[in-house]
PDB file of C-alpha atoms in Angstrom:
ATOM      1  CA  ARG A  28      66.561   5.503  24.155  1.00  0.00           C
ATOM      2  CA  LEU A  29      66.331   8.935  23.008  1.00  0.00           C
ATOM      3  CA  ALA A  30      62.511   8.959  23.866  1.00  0.00           C
ATOM      4  CA  ALA A  31      63.882   8.040  27.651  1.00  0.00           C
ATOM      5  CA  ALA A  32      66.609  10.274  28.030  1.00  0.00           C
ATOM      6  CA  ASN A  33      64.016  12.758  26.976  1.00  0.00           C
ATOM      7  CA  GLY A  34      61.797  11.796  30.068  1.00  0.00           C
ATOM      8  CA  TRP A  35      59.661   9.533  27.649  1.00  0.00           C
ATOM      9  CA  ALA A  36      58.197   5.953  27.998  1.00  0.00           C
ATOM     10  CA  ALA A  37      58.907   4.369  24.370  1.00  0.00           C
ATOM     11  CA  LEU A  38      58.016   0.852  23.024  1.00  0.00           C
ATOM     12  CA  GLY A  39      59.797  -0.198  19.716  1.00  0.00           C
ATOM     13  CA  PHE A  40      58.996  -2.983  17.466  1.00  0.00           C
ATOM     14  CA  ASP A  41      59.419  -4.492  14.145  1.00  0.00           C
ATOM     15  CA  ALA A  42      56.599  -4.309  11.988  1.00  0.00           C
ATOM     16  CA  ARG A  43      55.258  -7.475  10.286  1.00  0.00           C
ATOM     17  CA  GLY A  44      57.759  -9.058   7.561  1.00  0.00           C
ATOM     18  CA  HIS A  45      61.007  -6.168   9.142  1.00  0.00           C
ATOM     19  CA  GLY A  46      63.882  -8.343  11.692  1.00  0.00           C
ATOM     20  CA  GLY A  47      62.608 -10.622  13.923  1.00  0.00           C
ATOM     21  CA  SER A  48      59.167 -10.289  13.642  1.00  0.00           C
ATOM     22  CA  GLU A  49      57.012 -13.481  12.718  1.00  0.00           C
ATOM     23  CA  GLY A  50      53.744 -12.658   9.405  1.00  0.00           C
ATOM     24  CA  ALA A  51      54.896 -10.498   6.544  1.00  0.00           C
ATOM     25  CA  MET A  52      54.105  -6.683   5.748  1.00  0.00           C
ATOM     26  CA  SER A  53      50.475  -6.345   5.235  1.00  0.00           C
ATOM     27  CA  ALA A  54      47.255  -3.754   5.516  1.00  0.00           C
ATOM     28  CA  GLN A  55      47.699  -4.714   8.849  1.00  0.00           C
ATOM     29  CA  ALA A  56      50.351  -2.476   9.754  1.00  0.00           C
ATOM     30  CA  VAL A  57      48.692   0.252  10.149  1.00  0.00           C
ATOM     31  CA  ASP A  58      46.254  -2.103  12.835  1.00  0.00           C
ATOM     32  CA  ASP A  59      49.959  -3.436  14.304  1.00  0.00           C
ATOM     33  CA  VAL A  60      50.662   0.176  14.849  1.00  0.00           C
ATOM     34  CA  VAL A  61      47.727   1.679  16.577  1.00  0.00           C
ATOM     35  CA  ALA A  62      48.101  -1.869  18.627  1.00  0.00           C
ATOM     36  CA  MET A  63      51.399  -0.831  19.793  1.00  0.00           C
ATOM     37  CA  ALA A  64      50.572   2.523  21.346  1.00  0.00           C
ATOM     38  CA  GLU A  65      47.362   0.820  22.775  1.00  0.00           C
ATOM     39  CA  LEU A  66      49.759  -2.105  24.410  1.00  0.00           C
ATOM     40  CA  LEU A  67      51.872   1.410  25.817  1.00  0.00           C
ATOM     41  CA  ALA A  68      49.521   2.718  27.319  1.00  0.00           C
ATOM     42  CA  GLY A  69      47.935  -0.006  28.885  1.00  0.00           C
ATOM     43  CA  HIS A  70      51.185   0.401  31.139  1.00  0.00           C
ATOM     44  CA  ASP A  71      51.412   1.761  35.006  1.00  0.00           C
ATOM     45  CA  GLY A  72      53.131   5.177  35.195  1.00  0.00           C
ATOM     46  CA  VAL A  73      52.585   5.868  31.312  1.00  0.00           C
ATOM     47  CA  TYR A  74      49.749   8.253  30.806  1.00  0.00           C
ATOM     48  CA  ARG A  75      46.483   7.005  27.857  1.00  0.00           C
ATOM     49  CA  GLY A  76      46.357  10.305  27.056  1.00  0.00           C
ATOM     50  CA  ARG A  77      50.152  11.110  25.509  1.00  0.00           C
ATOM     51  CA  VAL A  78      50.685   8.325  23.776  1.00  0.00           C
ATOM     52  CA  ALA A  79      52.422   9.246  19.969  1.00  0.00           C
ATOM     53  CA  VAL A  80      53.794   7.194  17.397  1.00  0.00           C
ATOM     54  CA  ARG A  81      56.881   8.322  15.573  1.00  0.00           C
ATOM     55  CA  GLY A  82      58.698   6.711  12.501  1.00  0.00           C
ATOM     56  CA  SER A  83      60.878   6.847   9.632  1.00  0.00           C
ATOM     57  CA  SER A  84      59.874   6.620   5.895  1.00  0.00           C
ATOM     58  CA  LEU A  85      57.466   3.340   6.094  1.00  0.00           C
ATOM     59  CA  GLY A  86      57.502   3.214   9.622  1.00  0.00           C
ATOM     60  CA  GLY A  87      56.489   7.518   9.269  1.00  0.00           C
ATOM     61  CA  PHE A  88      53.596   6.397   6.322  1.00  0.00           C
ATOM     62  CA  LEU A  89      52.289   4.004   9.277  1.00  0.00           C
ATOM     63  CA  ALA A  90      52.411   6.288  11.866  1.00  0.00           C
ATOM     64  CA  ILE A  91      50.046   9.408  10.015  1.00  0.00           C
ATOM     65  CA  HIS A  92      47.518   6.360   8.735  1.00  0.00           C
ATOM     66  CA  ALA A  93      47.528   4.846  12.695  1.00  0.00           C
ATOM     67  CA  ALA A  94      47.045   8.878  14.209  1.00  0.00           C
ATOM     68  CA  ALA A  95      44.306   9.281  11.320  1.00  0.00           C
ATOM     69  CA  LEU A  96      42.804   5.715  11.888  1.00  0.00           C
ATOM     70  CA  SER A  97      42.689   6.420  16.523  1.00  0.00           C
ATOM     71  CA  PRO A  98      41.496   8.890  18.565  1.00  0.00           C
ATOM     72  CA  ARG A  99      44.342   6.936  21.381  1.00  0.00           C
ATOM     73  CA  VAL A 100      46.889   8.319  19.388  1.00  0.00           C
ATOM     74  CA  ALA A 101      47.670  11.588  20.545  1.00  0.00           C
ATOM     75  CA  GLY A 102      50.826  13.083  18.821  1.00  0.00           C
ATOM     76  CA  VAL A 103      53.020  12.036  15.338  1.00  0.00           C
ATOM     77  CA  ILE A 104      56.253  12.711  14.616  1.00  0.00           C
ATOM     78  CA  ALA A 105      56.820  11.425  11.056  1.00  0.00           C
ATOM     79  CA  ILE A 106      60.633  11.338   9.757  1.00  0.00           C
ATOM     80  CA  CYS A 107      60.577  10.978   5.623  1.00  0.00           C
ATOM     81  CA  PRO A 108      57.155   9.531   5.224  1.00  0.00           C
ATOM     82  CA  ALA A 109      57.349   7.502   2.498  1.00  0.00           C
ATOM     83  CA  SER A 110      54.083   7.901  -0.064  1.00  0.00           C
ATOM     84  CA  ALA A 111      51.704   5.281  -0.971  1.00  0.00           C
ATOM     85  CA  GLU A 112      53.279   5.887  -4.795  1.00  0.00           C
ATOM     86  CA  GLY A 113      56.707   5.688  -3.602  1.00  0.00           C
ATOM     87  CA  LEU A 114      55.923   2.272  -1.341  1.00  0.00           C
ATOM     88  CA  ALA A 115      53.890   0.642  -4.071  1.00  0.00           C
ATOM     89  CA  ARG A 116      56.454   1.841  -6.851  1.00  0.00           C
ATOM     90  CA  GLY A 117      59.314   0.044  -4.303  1.00  0.00           C
ATOM     91  CA  LEU A 118      57.486  -3.137  -3.648  1.00  0.00           C
ATOM     92  CA  ARG A 119      56.927  -3.574  -7.049  1.00  0.00           C
ATOM     93  CA  GLN A 120      60.982  -3.085  -7.893  1.00  0.00           C
ATOM     94  CA  GLY A 121      61.733  -5.461  -4.927  1.00  0.00           C
ATOM     95  CA  ARG A 122      63.606  -2.716  -3.812  1.00  0.00           C
ATOM     96  CA  PHE A 123      62.641  -3.716   0.152  1.00  0.00           C
ATOM     97  CA  GLU A 124      64.377  -5.634   2.555  1.00  0.00           C
ATOM     98  CA  MET A 125      60.673  -6.865   3.893  1.00  0.00           C
ATOM     99  CA  ARG A 126      59.266 -10.616   3.465  1.00  0.00           C
ATOM    100  CA  VAL A 127      55.534  -9.188   1.285  1.00  0.00           C
ATOM    101  CA  GLU A 128      53.161 -12.270   1.762  1.00  0.00           C
ATOM    102  CA  ASP A 129      50.952 -11.357  -1.807  1.00  0.00           C
ATOM    103  CA  PRO A 130      52.337  -8.267  -2.877  1.00  0.00           C
ATOM    104  CA  LEU A 131      49.198  -7.515  -4.838  1.00  0.00           C
ATOM    105  CA  THR A 132      47.036  -7.431  -2.111  1.00  0.00           C
ATOM    106  CA  LEU A 133      49.919  -5.121  -0.368  1.00  0.00           C
ATOM    107  CA  GLU A 134      49.637  -2.782  -3.868  1.00  0.00           C
ATOM    108  CA  ALA A 135      46.045  -2.889  -4.045  1.00  0.00           C
ATOM    109  CA  TRP A 136      45.943  -1.537  -0.430  1.00  0.00           C
ATOM    110  CA  LEU A 137      48.541   1.458  -1.192  1.00  0.00           C
ATOM    111  CA  ASP A 138      46.897   2.139  -3.829  1.00  0.00           C
ATOM    112  CA  ARG A 139      43.961   3.134  -1.273  1.00  0.00           C
ATOM    113  CA  ALA A 140      46.088   4.428   1.530  1.00  0.00           C
ATOM    114  CA  ASP A 141      46.536   7.567   0.314  1.00  0.00           C
ATOM    115  CA  LEU A 142      48.968   9.750   2.635  1.00  0.00           C
ATOM    116  CA  ARG A 143      47.716  12.894   1.749  1.00  0.00           C
ATOM    117  CA  GLU A 144      44.052  12.479   2.192  1.00  0.00           C
ATOM    118  CA  ALA A 145      44.621  10.630   5.901  1.00  0.00           C
ATOM    119  CA  VAL A 146      47.040  13.701   7.208  1.00  0.00           C
ATOM    120  CA  THR A 147      43.848  15.632   6.859  1.00  0.00           C
ATOM    121  CA  ARG A 148      42.239  13.636   9.584  1.00  0.00           C
ATOM    122  CA  LEU A 149      44.382  14.390  11.997  1.00  0.00           C
ATOM    123  CA  ARG A 150      41.931  15.687  14.624  1.00  0.00           C
ATOM    124  CA  ARG A 151      43.982  18.172  15.789  1.00  0.00           C
ATOM    125  CA  GLN A 152      46.604  15.639  16.982  1.00  0.00           C
ATOM    126  CA  PRO A 153      50.426  17.616  17.375  1.00  0.00           C
ATOM    127  CA  LEU A 154      52.333  16.770  13.976  1.00  0.00           C
ATOM    128  CA  VAL A 155      56.172  16.498  13.603  1.00  0.00           C
ATOM    129  CA  LEU A 156      57.675  16.178   9.957  1.00  0.00           C
ATOM    130  CA  LEU A 157      61.322  16.331   9.922  1.00  0.00           C
ATOM    131  CA  HIS A 158      62.828  15.718   6.693  1.00  0.00           C
ATOM    132  CA  ALA A 159      66.494  15.949   4.827  1.00  0.00           C
ATOM    133  CA  GLU A 160      66.602  18.270   1.383  1.00  0.00           C
ATOM    134  CA  GLY A 161      68.834  15.730   0.063  1.00  0.00           C
ATOM    135  CA  ASP A 162      66.121  12.876   0.777  1.00  0.00           C
ATOM    136  CA  GLU A 163      67.223  10.701  -2.458  1.00  0.00           C
ATOM    137  CA  GLN A 164      64.151   8.295  -1.878  1.00  0.00           C
ATOM    138  CA  VAL A 165      61.304  10.667  -0.447  1.00  0.00           C
ATOM    139  CA  PRO A 166      60.853  13.899  -1.674  1.00  0.00           C
ATOM    140  CA  ALA A 167      61.436  16.501   0.561  1.00  0.00           C
ATOM    141  CA  GLU A 168      58.052  18.253  -1.139  1.00  0.00           C
ATOM    142  CA  LEU A 169      55.856  15.936   0.210  1.00  0.00           C
ATOM    143  CA  SER A 170      56.583  16.213   3.513  1.00  0.00           C
ATOM    144  CA  GLY A 171      55.816  20.411   2.796  1.00  0.00           C
ATOM    145  CA  GLU A 172      52.715  18.812   1.311  1.00  0.00           C
ATOM    146  CA  LEU A 173      51.686  16.671   3.870  1.00  0.00           C
ATOM    147  CA  TYR A 174      52.066  19.840   6.661  1.00  0.00           C
ATOM    148  CA  GLU A 175      49.940  22.469   4.255  1.00  0.00           C
ATOM    149  CA  LEU A 176      47.090  20.137   3.983  1.00  0.00           C
ATOM    150  CA  ALA A 177      47.391  19.048   8.176  1.00  0.00           C
ATOM    151  CA  PRO A 178      45.559  20.474  10.284  1.00  0.00           C
ATOM    152  CA  PRO A 179      47.026  23.191  13.392  1.00  0.00           C
ATOM    153  CA  PRO A 180      48.907  21.796  15.296  1.00  0.00           C
ATOM    154  CA  ARG A 181      51.546  21.139  13.125  1.00  0.00           C
ATOM    155  CA  LYS A 182      55.320  21.783  12.659  1.00  0.00           C
ATOM    156  CA  LEU A 183      58.068  21.038  10.051  1.00  0.00           C
ATOM    157  CA  ILE A 184      61.858  21.174   9.732  1.00  0.00           C
ATOM    158  CA  LEU A 185      63.307  20.727   6.637  1.00  0.00           C
ATOM    159  CA  VAL A 186      66.874  20.273   7.034  1.00  0.00           C
ATOM    160  CA  PRO A 187      69.642  21.067   4.142  1.00  0.00           C
ATOM    161  CA  GLY A 188      71.732  18.650   2.404  1.00  0.00           C
ATOM    162  CA  GLY A 189      71.169  15.409   4.592  1.00  0.00           C
ATOM    163  CA  ASP A 190      69.874  11.652   3.198  1.00  0.00           C
ATOM    164  CA  HIS A 191      67.085   9.185   3.057  1.00  0.00           C
ATOM    165  CA  ARG A 192      68.313   8.469   6.958  1.00  0.00           C
ATOM    166  CA  SER A 193      70.260  11.065   8.313  1.00  0.00           C
ATOM    167  CA  VAL A 194      67.192  13.412   9.740  1.00  0.00           C
ATOM    168  CA  GLN A 195      66.180   9.814  12.146  1.00  0.00           C
ATOM    169  CA  HIS A 196      69.951   9.510  13.033  1.00  0.00           C
ATOM    170  CA  ASP A 197      70.076  12.916  14.072  1.00  0.00           C
ATOM    171  CA  SER A 198      70.050  13.203  18.092  1.00  0.00           C
ATOM    172  CA  GLU A 199      69.620  17.031  18.073  1.00  0.00           C
ATOM    173  CA  LEU A 200      66.710  16.664  15.840  1.00  0.00           C
ATOM    174  CA  GLN A 201      64.604  14.232  17.532  1.00  0.00           C
ATOM    175  CA  SER A 202      64.987  16.010  20.542  1.00  0.00           C
ATOM    176  CA  VAL A 203      63.783  19.423  19.089  1.00  0.00           C
ATOM    177  CA  ALA A 204      60.698  17.338  17.759  1.00  0.00           C
ATOM    178  CA  LEU A 205      60.242  15.035  20.917  1.00  0.00           C
ATOM    179  CA  LEU A 206      60.031  18.913  22.927  1.00  0.00           C
ATOM    180  CA  TRP A 207      57.585  20.059  20.897  1.00  0.00           C
ATOM    181  CA  LEU A 208      55.222  17.948  20.724  1.00  0.00           C
ATOM    182  CA  GLU A 209      55.348  17.413  24.678  1.00  0.00           C
ATOM    183  CA  ARG A 210      55.068  21.292  24.807  1.00  0.00           C
ATOM    184  CA  GLU A 211      51.829  20.524  22.046  1.00  0.00           C
ATOM    185  CA  LEU A 212      50.785  18.004  24.334  1.00  0.00           C
ATOM    186  CA  ALA A 213      50.647  19.967  27.730  1.00  0.00           C
ATOM    187  CA  ARG A 214      49.053  22.509  26.098  1.00  0.00           C
ATOM    188  CA  ARG A 215      45.448  20.222  24.796  1.00  0.00           C
ATOM    189  CA  PRO A 216      42.666  19.842  27.628  1.00  0.00           C
TER     190      PRO A 216
END
């Protein structure tokens, strides 16, 4: 709703193993994000060169990986993006409410899915990182590291206080991120 209110077409989906989706969470999750971006880009009225991805926590992790994988992803908004190490630890501890067919295979993929390396492979796709300094699940320092590693253009918004979910529900911060991303995409040839 917020994206639409800011003039963006938007597509939301439940990743495999989440919500009402079928299947189980797997390494295909990144490919699924790219496929959803391509699906949106195929709709009338959507400018194919300006399709961006947005995600929070695991979604932020997947959004960065999708942008690093596909030149079709024009930009990224990553909110409190989780690290592969943190996701693997949570998986081992059974902290996630998601269906996983083969935890060992998923953990092996996470061991190879280095978020820090992925952010260095962005091809000048604008990256907005939003993080609450009070995040009790993903340290805000991770977004600071990702910001330093990412090629420009990039923007880091650190919010005092808060928790792991507060930034994703802050409409003012989401609008700031969308407006910055829109401006950066407009500068591209």
